[in-house]
Amino acid sequence: MSGAPRPKDRPWLMRTYAGHSTAEASNELYRRNLAKGQTGLSVAFDLPTQTGYDPDHILARGEVGRVGVPVSHLGDMRRLFQEIPLERMNTSMTINATAMWLLALYQVVAEENGADIAKLQGTTQNDIVKEYLSRGTHVFPPGPSLRLTTDMIAYTVHHIPKWNPINICSYHLQEAGATPVQEIAFAMSTAIAVLDAVFASGQVPEDRKGDVVARISFFVNAGVRFIEEMCKMRAFGRIWDRITRERYGIENPKHRRFRYGVQVNSLGLTEAQPENNIQRIVLEMLAVTLSKDARARAVQLPAWNEALGLPRPWDQQWSLRIQQVLAHESDLLEYDDIFEGSKVIESKVAALVEEADAEIERIQEMGGAMAAVESGYLKARLVASHSERRARIEAGEEKIVGVNCYESTEPTPLTADLDTAIMTVDPENEARVVSALHSWREERDEGPAQEALAALRKAAAGTENLMEATLRCARAGVTTGEWAWALRDVFGEYRAPTGVGGAPLTVATETGSPLASVREKVDKTVAELGGGRLRLLVGKPGLDGHSNGAEQIAVRARDAGFEVVYQGIRLTPEQIVSAAVAEDVHCVGLSILSGSHAELVPDVLDRLRAAGAQDIPVIVGGIIPAADAAALRAAGVAAVFTPKDFGITEIIGRIVDEIRAANTLPPLEVLV
């Protein structure tokens, strides 16, 4: 039937996850992106800011301004949003352990610019559970962390009612290996734990419960299996509607709406044939936009070259234009839900709902999400799922174009010059940021800053809402590290379970299999070295919390017959070398995805030499540009592995080779 087309639905918020180097450089990038048609901001903070350290802390070395913008105090936040009208902006901040602190800084800057804070719109991610499980930027133990979240939610409901104080994030769960069922179940279990805590705190009256639920948002991952992903989103919505209605008695359907933003899958982006990443990104975007009844409220797309390094502004523009073409050139937004009534879709959604409900019930029987974190159950399930997926890829059962099939390729002009295909952070940037921090401390009025910190410690030791004390710290010029250390003094710190010990064997071990061949190689090497077991230390230096790769290496090395020393994330080079010497290991494996390898790896090498352990081979894995890999090998690194080296069993075999070479043993051939 012809006629005038129906009015288009309003497009989703279009964002680009961005921030680097300094507040000034990031502000310039934000204003450029907004001028290109971006309709919201998504702030990436650097790892020291995310984990509560100032740029001059030893653990911050090599990490300042690399994966996001450093924000150390109110002055940095002022510069970050200079000339950006916050009252009219929708700002997403990917921040968790220090979420309360960053929201306080944002509020104070808005107030200084004359904004009515009741009109501020945006989101603080603030999902600490997934930090324990996958991303690794947690600071405090589960109990105090849940208190910070509870206090933030209660404060925003009363004072910043349009703000989303939490963005329950299953995104990183998928990157850590979660199946769709686990994504749904773990995220919903987190939401239940948070809402139970908020309502039990007594800070929100009964007649405002709907307002709390209405501001709970979610942040999800959409992989390349876009039919399954779209069904996952429909299942998410049905389960959320039921939980909020039945468990919390929320009658208003608007309050029960499943509100989510999405970044499509970065884990699936490949270093090999990176041009293929564009069609992956498009397919993944369709999963969260095609279905009107399960359409994302905000979308941010990665860039084609994120498996290579930090995207340039042009790369981010390309991803933004992908969204704009779909929203404005296609007819997608002119129709009602095009999947309504589909038997295939309905069957898949029903199956996901049933399986997720069963897993949610299992977690509730354990005492809820926090108890399941502390017991190690959730982490062990993710490590196991990830191991199973990696095994399928290595066996060729799960195909990745350009990686384990269709590997022949023409040279791509996109990466003809790898040194210019990504953006690099000036190595002198960190020194400038540290110098500016020292100037800030010297120039502030020290009395009010110390009084504010004392008041924060007192509030933390009691039961009052911590947001007011945090705002006082922000206004007094307290720094990010000082705020976090004041709370560490009261709450302590937390090292989450690694999940490695409970991971099952997921690859074939029969005679003649690649893993069996590597085991044989390990056994021969042990015999030639004089007995015992080969010992591998897997280390995560610095603040990079992406531990998925390190965990998979640790699990596969264990299955190949190694004794594995793995202490989790956030270690200094000194701690790693001390452990290597104390455990008398045969090899040190370092995993770094944040870009700090150029500074931290040579430090480990120097410390090994100083300890007289220079014969221990060091291998490195991560997102490492070719020029950096060459520099690391020249500095003494035995081998460098990047995302193109997807065969974990083969990597373990290479580790044995390096151990043999370091001990002047003849090479052994092994088929993997």
Short mmCIF file of N, CA and C in Angstrom, two decimals, residues 455-603:
data_model
loop_
_atom_site.label_atom_id
_atom_site.label_comp_id
_atom_site.label_asym_id
_atom_site.label_seq_id
_atom_site.Cartn_x
_atom_site.Cartn_y
_atom_site.Cartn_z
N ALA A 455 36.53 13.93 57.51
CA ALA A 455 35.07 13.76 57.56
C ALA A 455 34.64 12.55 56.74
N LEU A 456 35.33 12.30 55.61
CA LEU A 456 35.00 11.13 54.79
C LEU A 456 35.30 9.84 55.55
N ARG A 457 36.45 9.79 56.21
CA ARG A 457 36.79 8.58 56.98
C ARG A 457 35.77 8.35 58.10
N LYS A 458 35.36 9.42 58.76
CA LYS A 458 34.38 9.29 59.84
C LYS A 458 33.05 8.79 59.31
N ALA A 459 32.63 9.33 58.17
CA ALA A 459 31.36 8.89 57.58
C ALA A 459 31.43 7.44 57.16
N ALA A 460 32.57 7.02 56.60
CA ALA A 460 32.74 5.64 56.16
C ALA A 460 32.70 4.68 57.33
N ALA A 461 33.24 5.11 58.48
CA ALA A 461 33.24 4.26 59.66
C ALA A 461 31.85 4.17 60.29
N GLY A 462 30.97 5.09 59.90
CA GLY A 462 29.60 5.07 60.41
C GLY A 462 28.63 4.51 59.39
N THR A 463 27.42 5.06 59.40
CA THR A 463 26.38 4.54 58.51
C THR A 463 25.75 5.60 57.61
N GLU A 464 26.22 6.85 57.70
CA GLU A 464 25.57 7.89 56.91
C GLU A 464 25.90 7.75 55.42
N ASN A 465 25.06 8.34 54.59
CA ASN A 465 25.28 8.33 53.14
C ASN A 465 26.60 9.05 52.84
N LEU A 466 27.44 8.42 52.01
CA LEU A 466 28.79 8.93 51.78
C LEU A 466 28.87 9.99 50.69
N MET A 467 27.76 10.29 50.02
CA MET A 467 27.83 11.22 48.90
C MET A 467 28.13 12.66 49.36
N GLU A 468 27.52 13.09 50.45
CA GLU A 468 27.77 14.46 50.91
C GLU A 468 29.23 14.65 51.32
N ALA A 469 29.80 13.67 52.01
CA ALA A 469 31.22 13.76 52.40
C ALA A 469 32.11 13.75 51.17
N THR A 470 31.71 13.00 50.14
CA THR A 470 32.47 12.95 48.90
C THR A 470 32.40 14.28 48.16
N LEU A 471 31.22 14.91 48.13
CA LEU A 471 31.09 16.22 47.51
C LEU A 471 31.96 17.26 48.23
N ARG A 472 32.02 17.17 49.54
CA ARG A 472 32.87 18.09 50.30
C ARG A 472 34.33 17.92 49.90
N CYS A 473 34.77 16.66 49.71
CA CYS A 473 36.14 16.41 49.26
C CYS A 473 36.39 17.00 47.88
N ALA A 474 35.41 16.84 46.98
CA ALA A 474 35.57 17.36 45.63
C ALA A 474 35.76 18.87 45.65
N ARG A 475 34.92 19.55 46.43
CA ARG A 475 34.99 21.02 46.49
C ARG A 475 36.28 21.50 47.15
N ALA A 476 36.85 20.68 48.04
CA ALA A 476 38.05 21.09 48.79
C ALA A 476 39.34 20.80 48.03
N GLY A 477 39.25 20.23 46.83
CA GLY A 477 40.46 19.98 46.04
C GLY A 477 41.16 18.68 46.35
N VAL A 478 40.47 17.76 47.02
CA VAL A 478 41.03 16.43 47.28
C VAL A 478 41.29 15.73 45.94
N THR A 479 42.27 14.83 45.91
CA THR A 479 42.59 14.12 44.68
C THR A 479 41.94 12.74 44.67
N THR A 480 41.90 12.15 43.49
CA THR A 480 41.30 10.81 43.33
C THR A 480 41.96 9.79 44.24
N GLY A 481 43.29 9.80 44.27
CA GLY A 481 44.00 8.85 45.13
C GLY A 481 43.73 9.09 46.60
N GLU A 482 43.66 10.35 47.01
CA GLU A 482 43.41 10.66 48.42
C GLU A 482 42.01 10.20 48.83
N TRP A 483 41.03 10.44 47.97
CA TRP A 483 39.66 9.98 48.28
C TRP A 483 39.64 8.47 48.44
N ALA A 484 40.26 7.76 47.50
CA ALA A 484 40.23 6.30 47.55
C ALA A 484 41.02 5.76 48.74
N TRP A 485 42.16 6.38 49.06
CA TRP A 485 42.95 5.88 50.20
C TRP A 485 42.24 6.12 51.52
N ALA A 486 41.49 7.21 51.61
CA ALA A 486 40.72 7.44 52.84
C ALA A 486 39.72 6.29 53.05
N LEU A 487 39.10 5.84 51.97
CA LEU A 487 38.15 4.73 52.08
C LEU A 487 38.87 3.40 52.25
N ARG A 488 40.04 3.24 51.63
CA ARG A 488 40.82 2.02 51.85
C ARG A 488 41.17 1.88 53.33
N ASP A 489 41.48 3.01 53.97
CA ASP A 489 41.84 2.98 55.39
C ASP A 489 40.71 2.37 56.23
N VAL A 490 39.48 2.58 55.80
CA VAL A 490 38.32 2.09 56.55
C VAL A 490 37.85 0.74 56.03
N PHE A 491 37.74 0.62 54.72
CA PHE A 491 37.14 -0.57 54.11
C PHE A 491 38.13 -1.68 53.80
N GLY A 492 39.41 -1.33 53.62
CA GLY A 492 40.39 -2.31 53.15
C GLY A 492 40.32 -2.46 51.64
N GLU A 493 41.18 -3.33 51.10
CA GLU A 493 41.18 -3.63 49.67
C GLU A 493 40.76 -5.08 49.47
N TYR A 494 40.58 -5.46 48.20
CA TYR A 494 40.05 -6.79 47.91
C TYR A 494 40.75 -7.38 46.70
N ARG A 495 41.16 -8.63 46.81
CA ARG A 495 41.69 -9.37 45.67
C ARG A 495 40.66 -10.45 45.32
N ALA A 496 40.11 -10.35 44.13
CA ALA A 496 39.03 -11.24 43.73
C ALA A 496 39.56 -12.62 43.35
N PRO A 497 38.73 -13.66 43.47
CA PRO A 497 39.14 -15.01 43.02
C PRO A 497 39.50 -14.99 41.54
N THR A 498 40.51 -15.81 41.16
CA THR A 498 40.95 -15.83 39.76
C THR A 498 40.15 -16.80 38.91
N GLY A 499 39.52 -17.82 39.54
CA GLY A 499 38.74 -18.78 38.78
C GLY A 499 39.57 -19.84 38.08
N VAL A 500 40.91 -19.73 38.15
CA VAL A 500 41.76 -20.66 37.40
C VAL A 500 41.71 -22.07 37.99
N GLY A 501 41.73 -22.17 39.31
CA GLY A 501 41.77 -23.49 39.93
C GLY A 501 40.56 -24.34 39.63
N GLY A 502 39.40 -23.70 39.46
CA GLY A 502 38.17 -24.46 39.25
C GLY A 502 37.82 -24.70 37.80
N ALA A 503 38.67 -24.23 36.88
CA ALA A 503 38.35 -24.39 35.46
C ALA A 503 38.59 -25.83 35.02
N PRO A 504 37.63 -26.44 34.32
CA PRO A 504 37.79 -27.82 33.88
C PRO A 504 38.68 -27.93 32.65
N LEU A 505 39.11 -29.15 32.36
CA LEU A 505 39.85 -29.43 31.13
C LEU A 505 38.88 -29.34 29.96
N THR A 506 39.23 -28.57 28.93
CA THR A 506 38.28 -28.34 27.84
C THR A 506 38.83 -28.72 26.47
N VAL A 507 40.05 -29.24 26.40
CA VAL A 507 40.61 -29.62 25.11
C VAL A 507 40.95 -31.10 25.11
N ALA A 508 41.02 -31.67 23.90
CA ALA A 508 41.29 -33.10 23.76
C ALA A 508 42.68 -33.44 24.26
N THR A 509 42.80 -34.59 24.95
CA THR A 509 44.08 -35.01 25.50
C THR A 509 44.49 -36.41 25.06
N GLU A 510 43.73 -37.00 24.13
CA GLU A 510 44.08 -38.35 23.71
C GLU A 510 45.42 -38.34 22.97
N THR A 511 46.05 -39.50 22.90
CA THR A 511 47.36 -39.63 22.27
C THR A 511 47.33 -39.06 20.85
N GLY A 512 48.31 -38.23 20.55
CA GLY A 512 48.38 -37.63 19.22
C GLY A 512 47.72 -36.27 19.13
N SER A 513 46.95 -35.88 20.14
CA SER A 513 46.32 -34.56 20.12
C SER A 513 47.39 -33.50 20.39
N PRO A 514 47.15 -32.26 19.97
CA PRO A 514 48.15 -31.21 20.21
C PRO A 514 48.52 -31.06 21.68
N LEU A 515 47.51 -31.11 22.59
CA LEU A 515 47.83 -30.94 24.00
C LEU A 515 48.66 -32.11 24.53
N ALA A 516 48.33 -33.33 24.08
CA ALA A 516 49.10 -34.50 24.51
C ALA A 516 50.55 -34.38 24.05
N SER A 517 50.75 -33.83 22.84
CA SER A 517 52.11 -33.66 22.32
C SER A 517 52.89 -32.64 23.15
N VAL A 518 52.21 -31.56 23.54
CA VAL A 518 52.88 -30.57 24.37
C VAL A 518 53.18 -31.14 25.75
N ARG A 519 52.28 -31.93 26.29
CA ARG A 519 52.54 -32.58 27.58
C ARG A 519 53.79 -33.45 27.51
N GLU A 520 53.91 -34.18 26.40
CA GLU A 520 55.08 -35.03 26.22
C GLU A 520 56.35 -34.19 26.19
N LYS A 521 56.26 -33.06 25.52
CA LYS A 521 57.38 -32.12 25.45
C LYS A 521 57.74 -31.59 26.84
N VAL A 522 56.73 -31.28 27.63
CA VAL A 522 56.95 -30.82 29.01
C VAL A 522 57.64 -31.91 29.82
N ASP A 523 57.14 -33.14 29.70
CA ASP A 523 57.72 -34.25 30.48
C ASP A 523 59.19 -34.49 30.11
N LYS A 524 59.51 -34.43 28.82
CA LYS A 524 60.90 -34.63 28.39
C LYS A 524 61.79 -33.53 28.93
N THR A 525 61.28 -32.31 28.92
CA THR A 525 62.07 -31.18 29.41
C THR A 525 62.33 -31.31 30.90
N VAL A 526 61.31 -31.71 31.64
CA VAL A 526 61.47 -31.92 33.09
C VAL A 526 62.54 -32.96 33.36
N ALA A 527 62.49 -34.07 32.60
CA ALA A 527 63.45 -35.15 32.81
C ALA A 527 64.88 -34.68 32.53
N GLU A 528 65.04 -33.88 31.49
CA GLU A 528 66.38 -33.40 31.14
C GLU A 528 66.89 -32.36 32.14
N LEU A 529 65.96 -31.66 32.79
CA LEU A 529 66.37 -30.66 33.77
C LEU A 529 66.59 -31.25 35.15
N GLY A 530 66.19 -32.49 35.33
CA GLY A 530 66.48 -33.14 36.60
C GLY A 530 65.30 -33.36 37.51
N GLY A 531 64.11 -33.45 36.97
CA GLY A 531 62.93 -33.79 37.77
C GLY A 531 62.15 -32.59 38.24
N GLY A 532 61.11 -32.86 39.05
CA GLY A 532 60.20 -31.80 39.51
C GLY A 532 59.17 -31.48 38.44
N ARG A 533 58.72 -30.23 38.38
CA ARG A 533 57.77 -29.78 37.37
C ARG A 533 58.23 -28.46 36.78
N LEU A 534 57.86 -28.22 35.56
CA LEU A 534 58.11 -26.90 34.99
C LEU A 534 57.19 -25.90 35.67
N ARG A 535 57.74 -24.74 36.02
CA ARG A 535 56.97 -23.74 36.73
C ARG A 535 56.89 -22.46 35.89
N LEU A 536 55.67 -22.02 35.67
CA LEU A 536 55.40 -20.81 34.89
C LEU A 536 54.73 -19.78 35.78
N LEU A 537 55.31 -18.58 35.84
CA LEU A 537 54.65 -17.48 36.53
C LEU A 537 53.91 -16.65 35.50
N VAL A 538 52.61 -16.50 35.68
CA VAL A 538 51.80 -15.63 34.83
C VAL A 538 51.55 -14.35 35.61
N GLY A 539 52.03 -13.24 35.09
CA GLY A 539 51.97 -11.98 35.83
C GLY A 539 51.20 -10.91 35.10
N LYS A 540 50.45 -10.10 35.87
CA LYS A 540 49.72 -8.95 35.34
C LYS A 540 50.29 -7.69 35.99
N PRO A 541 51.34 -7.11 35.40
CA PRO A 541 51.90 -5.90 36.01
C PRO A 541 51.05 -4.67 35.71
N GLY A 542 51.13 -3.69 36.59
CA GLY A 542 50.38 -2.45 36.39
C GLY A 542 48.91 -2.60 36.74
N LEU A 543 48.08 -1.78 36.12
CA LEU A 543 46.67 -1.70 36.50
C LEU A 543 45.72 -2.35 35.49
N ASP A 544 46.26 -2.94 34.42
CA ASP A 544 45.39 -3.58 33.44
C ASP A 544 44.66 -4.75 34.07
N GLY A 545 43.32 -4.66 34.10
CA GLY A 545 42.51 -5.71 34.72
C GLY A 545 41.95 -6.71 33.75
N HIS A 546 42.26 -6.57 32.45
CA HIS A 546 41.77 -7.55 31.47
C HIS A 546 42.57 -8.84 31.65
N SER A 547 42.03 -9.74 32.43
CA SER A 547 42.78 -10.93 32.81
C SER A 547 42.39 -12.17 32.02
N ASN A 548 41.47 -12.03 31.05
CA ASN A 548 40.97 -13.21 30.35
C ASN A 548 42.08 -14.02 29.70
N GLY A 549 42.96 -13.32 28.97
CA GLY A 549 44.05 -14.02 28.28
C GLY A 549 45.00 -14.68 29.25
N ALA A 550 45.35 -13.97 30.33
CA ALA A 550 46.26 -14.53 31.33
C ALA A 550 45.66 -15.78 31.96
N GLU A 551 44.36 -15.73 32.23
CA GLU A 551 43.70 -16.90 32.83
C GLU A 551 43.69 -18.09 31.89
N GLN A 552 43.46 -17.84 30.60
CA GLN A 552 43.44 -18.94 29.65
C GLN A 552 44.82 -19.57 29.49
N ILE A 553 45.87 -18.75 29.49
CA ILE A 553 47.23 -19.29 29.44
C ILE A 553 47.51 -20.12 30.70
N ALA A 554 47.09 -19.60 31.85
CA ALA A 554 47.33 -20.32 33.10
C ALA A 554 46.62 -21.67 33.11
N VAL A 555 45.37 -21.70 32.65
CA VAL A 555 44.61 -22.95 32.64
C VAL A 555 45.24 -23.96 31.69
N ARG A 556 45.59 -23.51 30.47
CA ARG A 556 46.14 -24.45 29.49
C ARG A 556 47.53 -24.93 29.90
N ALA A 557 48.33 -24.06 30.51
CA ALA A 557 49.65 -24.48 31.00
C ALA A 557 49.49 -25.53 32.10
N ARG A 558 48.52 -25.32 32.97
CA ARG A 558 48.23 -26.32 34.01
C ARG A 558 47.88 -27.66 33.38
N ASP A 559 47.02 -27.62 32.34
CA ASP A 559 46.59 -28.85 31.69
C ASP A 559 47.73 -29.52 30.93
N ALA A 560 48.74 -28.74 30.56
CA ALA A 560 49.89 -29.30 29.85
C ALA A 560 50.95 -29.84 30.80
N GLY A 561 50.72 -29.72 32.09
CA GLY A 561 51.65 -30.29 33.07
C GLY A 561 52.51 -29.30 33.81
N PHE A 562 52.30 -28.00 33.58
CA PHE A 562 53.04 -26.98 34.31
C PHE A 562 52.49 -26.81 35.73
N GLU A 563 53.34 -26.39 36.63
CA GLU A 563 52.90 -25.80 37.89
C GLU A 563 52.80 -24.30 37.62
N VAL A 564 51.63 -23.73 37.82
CA VAL A 564 51.39 -22.34 37.44
C VAL A 564 51.30 -21.47 38.69
N VAL A 565 52.05 -20.38 38.68
CA VAL A 565 51.97 -19.37 39.73
C VAL A 565 51.21 -18.19 39.13
N TYR A 566 49.99 -17.97 39.61
CA TYR A 566 49.19 -16.85 39.11
C TYR A 566 48.49 -16.19 40.29
N GLN A 567 48.88 -14.96 40.58
CA GLN A 567 48.37 -14.26 41.77
C GLN A 567 47.31 -13.22 41.43
N GLY A 568 46.84 -13.23 40.18
CA GLY A 568 45.82 -12.27 39.80
C GLY A 568 46.40 -10.97 39.28
N ILE A 569 45.58 -9.93 39.32
CA ILE A 569 45.92 -8.67 38.67
C ILE A 569 46.61 -7.69 39.62
N ARG A 570 47.09 -6.60 39.04
CA ARG A 570 47.54 -5.41 39.75
C ARG A 570 48.76 -5.68 40.64
N LEU A 571 49.85 -6.04 39.98
CA LEU A 571 51.11 -6.28 40.67
C LEU A 571 52.18 -5.33 40.16
N THR A 572 53.12 -4.98 41.00
CA THR A 572 54.25 -4.17 40.56
C THR A 572 55.31 -5.09 39.96
N PRO A 573 56.18 -4.57 39.09
CA PRO A 573 57.30 -5.38 38.60
C PRO A 573 58.12 -5.98 39.74
N GLU A 574 58.29 -5.23 40.81
CA GLU A 574 59.04 -5.74 41.96
C GLU A 574 58.38 -6.97 42.56
N GLN A 575 57.05 -6.94 42.70
CA GLN A 575 56.34 -8.09 43.25
C GLN A 575 56.44 -9.31 42.33
N ILE A 576 56.36 -9.06 41.04
CA ILE A 576 56.44 -10.17 40.08
C ILE A 576 57.81 -10.83 40.13
N VAL A 577 58.86 -10.02 40.15
CA VAL A 577 60.21 -10.58 40.19
C VAL A 577 60.46 -11.30 41.51
N SER A 578 59.98 -10.74 42.61
CA SER A 578 60.14 -11.41 43.91
C SER A 578 59.48 -12.78 43.90
N ALA A 579 58.28 -12.86 43.32
CA ALA A 579 57.58 -14.15 43.24
C ALA A 579 58.32 -15.12 42.32
N ALA A 580 58.85 -14.61 41.21
CA ALA A 580 59.57 -15.48 40.27
C ALA A 580 60.80 -16.09 40.92
N VAL A 581 61.53 -15.29 41.70
CA VAL A 581 62.72 -15.79 42.37
C VAL A 581 62.35 -16.74 43.50
N ALA A 582 61.34 -16.36 44.29
CA ALA A 582 60.94 -17.20 45.43
C ALA A 582 60.41 -18.55 44.98
N GLU A 583 59.67 -18.57 43.86
CA GLU A 583 59.07 -19.81 43.37
C GLU A 583 60.01 -20.57 42.43
N ASP A 584 61.18 -19.98 42.15
CA ASP A 584 62.18 -20.63 41.28
C ASP A 584 61.54 -21.08 39.97
N VAL A 585 60.90 -20.14 39.29
CA VAL A 585 60.15 -20.50 38.08
C VAL A 585 61.10 -20.65 36.89
N HIS A 586 60.60 -21.37 35.88
CA HIS A 586 61.37 -21.58 34.66
C HIS A 586 61.06 -20.53 33.59
N CYS A 587 59.95 -19.82 33.75
CA CYS A 587 59.57 -18.81 32.76
C CYS A 587 58.63 -17.81 33.41
N VAL A 588 58.72 -16.56 32.98
CA VAL A 588 57.80 -15.50 33.42
C VAL A 588 56.99 -15.06 32.20
N GLY A 589 55.66 -15.14 32.31
CA GLY A 589 54.78 -14.68 31.25
C GLY A 589 54.03 -13.44 31.71
N LEU A 590 54.15 -12.35 30.97
CA LEU A 590 53.50 -11.09 31.34
C LEU A 590 52.37 -10.80 30.36
N SER A 591 51.23 -10.40 30.89
CA SER A 591 50.07 -10.06 30.06
C SER A 591 49.70 -8.61 30.30
N ILE A 592 49.73 -7.79 29.23
CA ILE A 592 49.41 -6.37 29.33
C ILE A 592 48.62 -5.95 28.10
N LEU A 593 47.41 -5.46 28.31
CA LEU A 593 46.60 -5.00 27.19
C LEU A 593 46.39 -3.49 27.18
N SER A 594 46.90 -2.80 28.18
CA SER A 594 46.61 -1.37 28.33
C SER A 594 47.59 -0.45 27.62
N GLY A 595 48.67 -1.02 27.05
CA GLY A 595 49.65 -0.19 26.38
C GLY A 595 50.85 0.18 27.23
N SER A 596 50.89 -0.28 28.48
CA SER A 596 51.99 0.09 29.37
C SER A 596 53.18 -0.86 29.26
N HIS A 597 53.17 -1.75 28.25
CA HIS A 597 54.25 -2.74 28.11
C HIS A 597 55.61 -2.09 27.91
N ALA A 598 55.65 -0.96 27.21
CA ALA A 598 56.94 -0.33 26.89
C ALA A 598 57.69 0.10 28.14
N GLU A 599 56.97 0.39 29.21
CA GLU A 599 57.63 0.82 30.44
C GLU A 599 57.76 -0.32 31.45
N LEU A 600 56.72 -1.14 31.59
CA LEU A 600 56.71 -2.14 32.66
C LEU A 600 57.55 -3.37 32.33
N VAL A 601 57.56 -3.81 31.07
CA VAL A 601 58.31 -5.03 30.74
C VAL A 601 59.82 -4.82 30.92
N PRO A 602 60.41 -3.72 30.39
CA PRO A 602 61.84 -3.52 30.65
C PRO A 602 62.17 -3.44 32.14
N ASP A 603 61.25 -2.93 32.94
CA ASP A 603 61.48 -2.87 34.39
C ASP A 603 61.59 -4.27 34.97
#
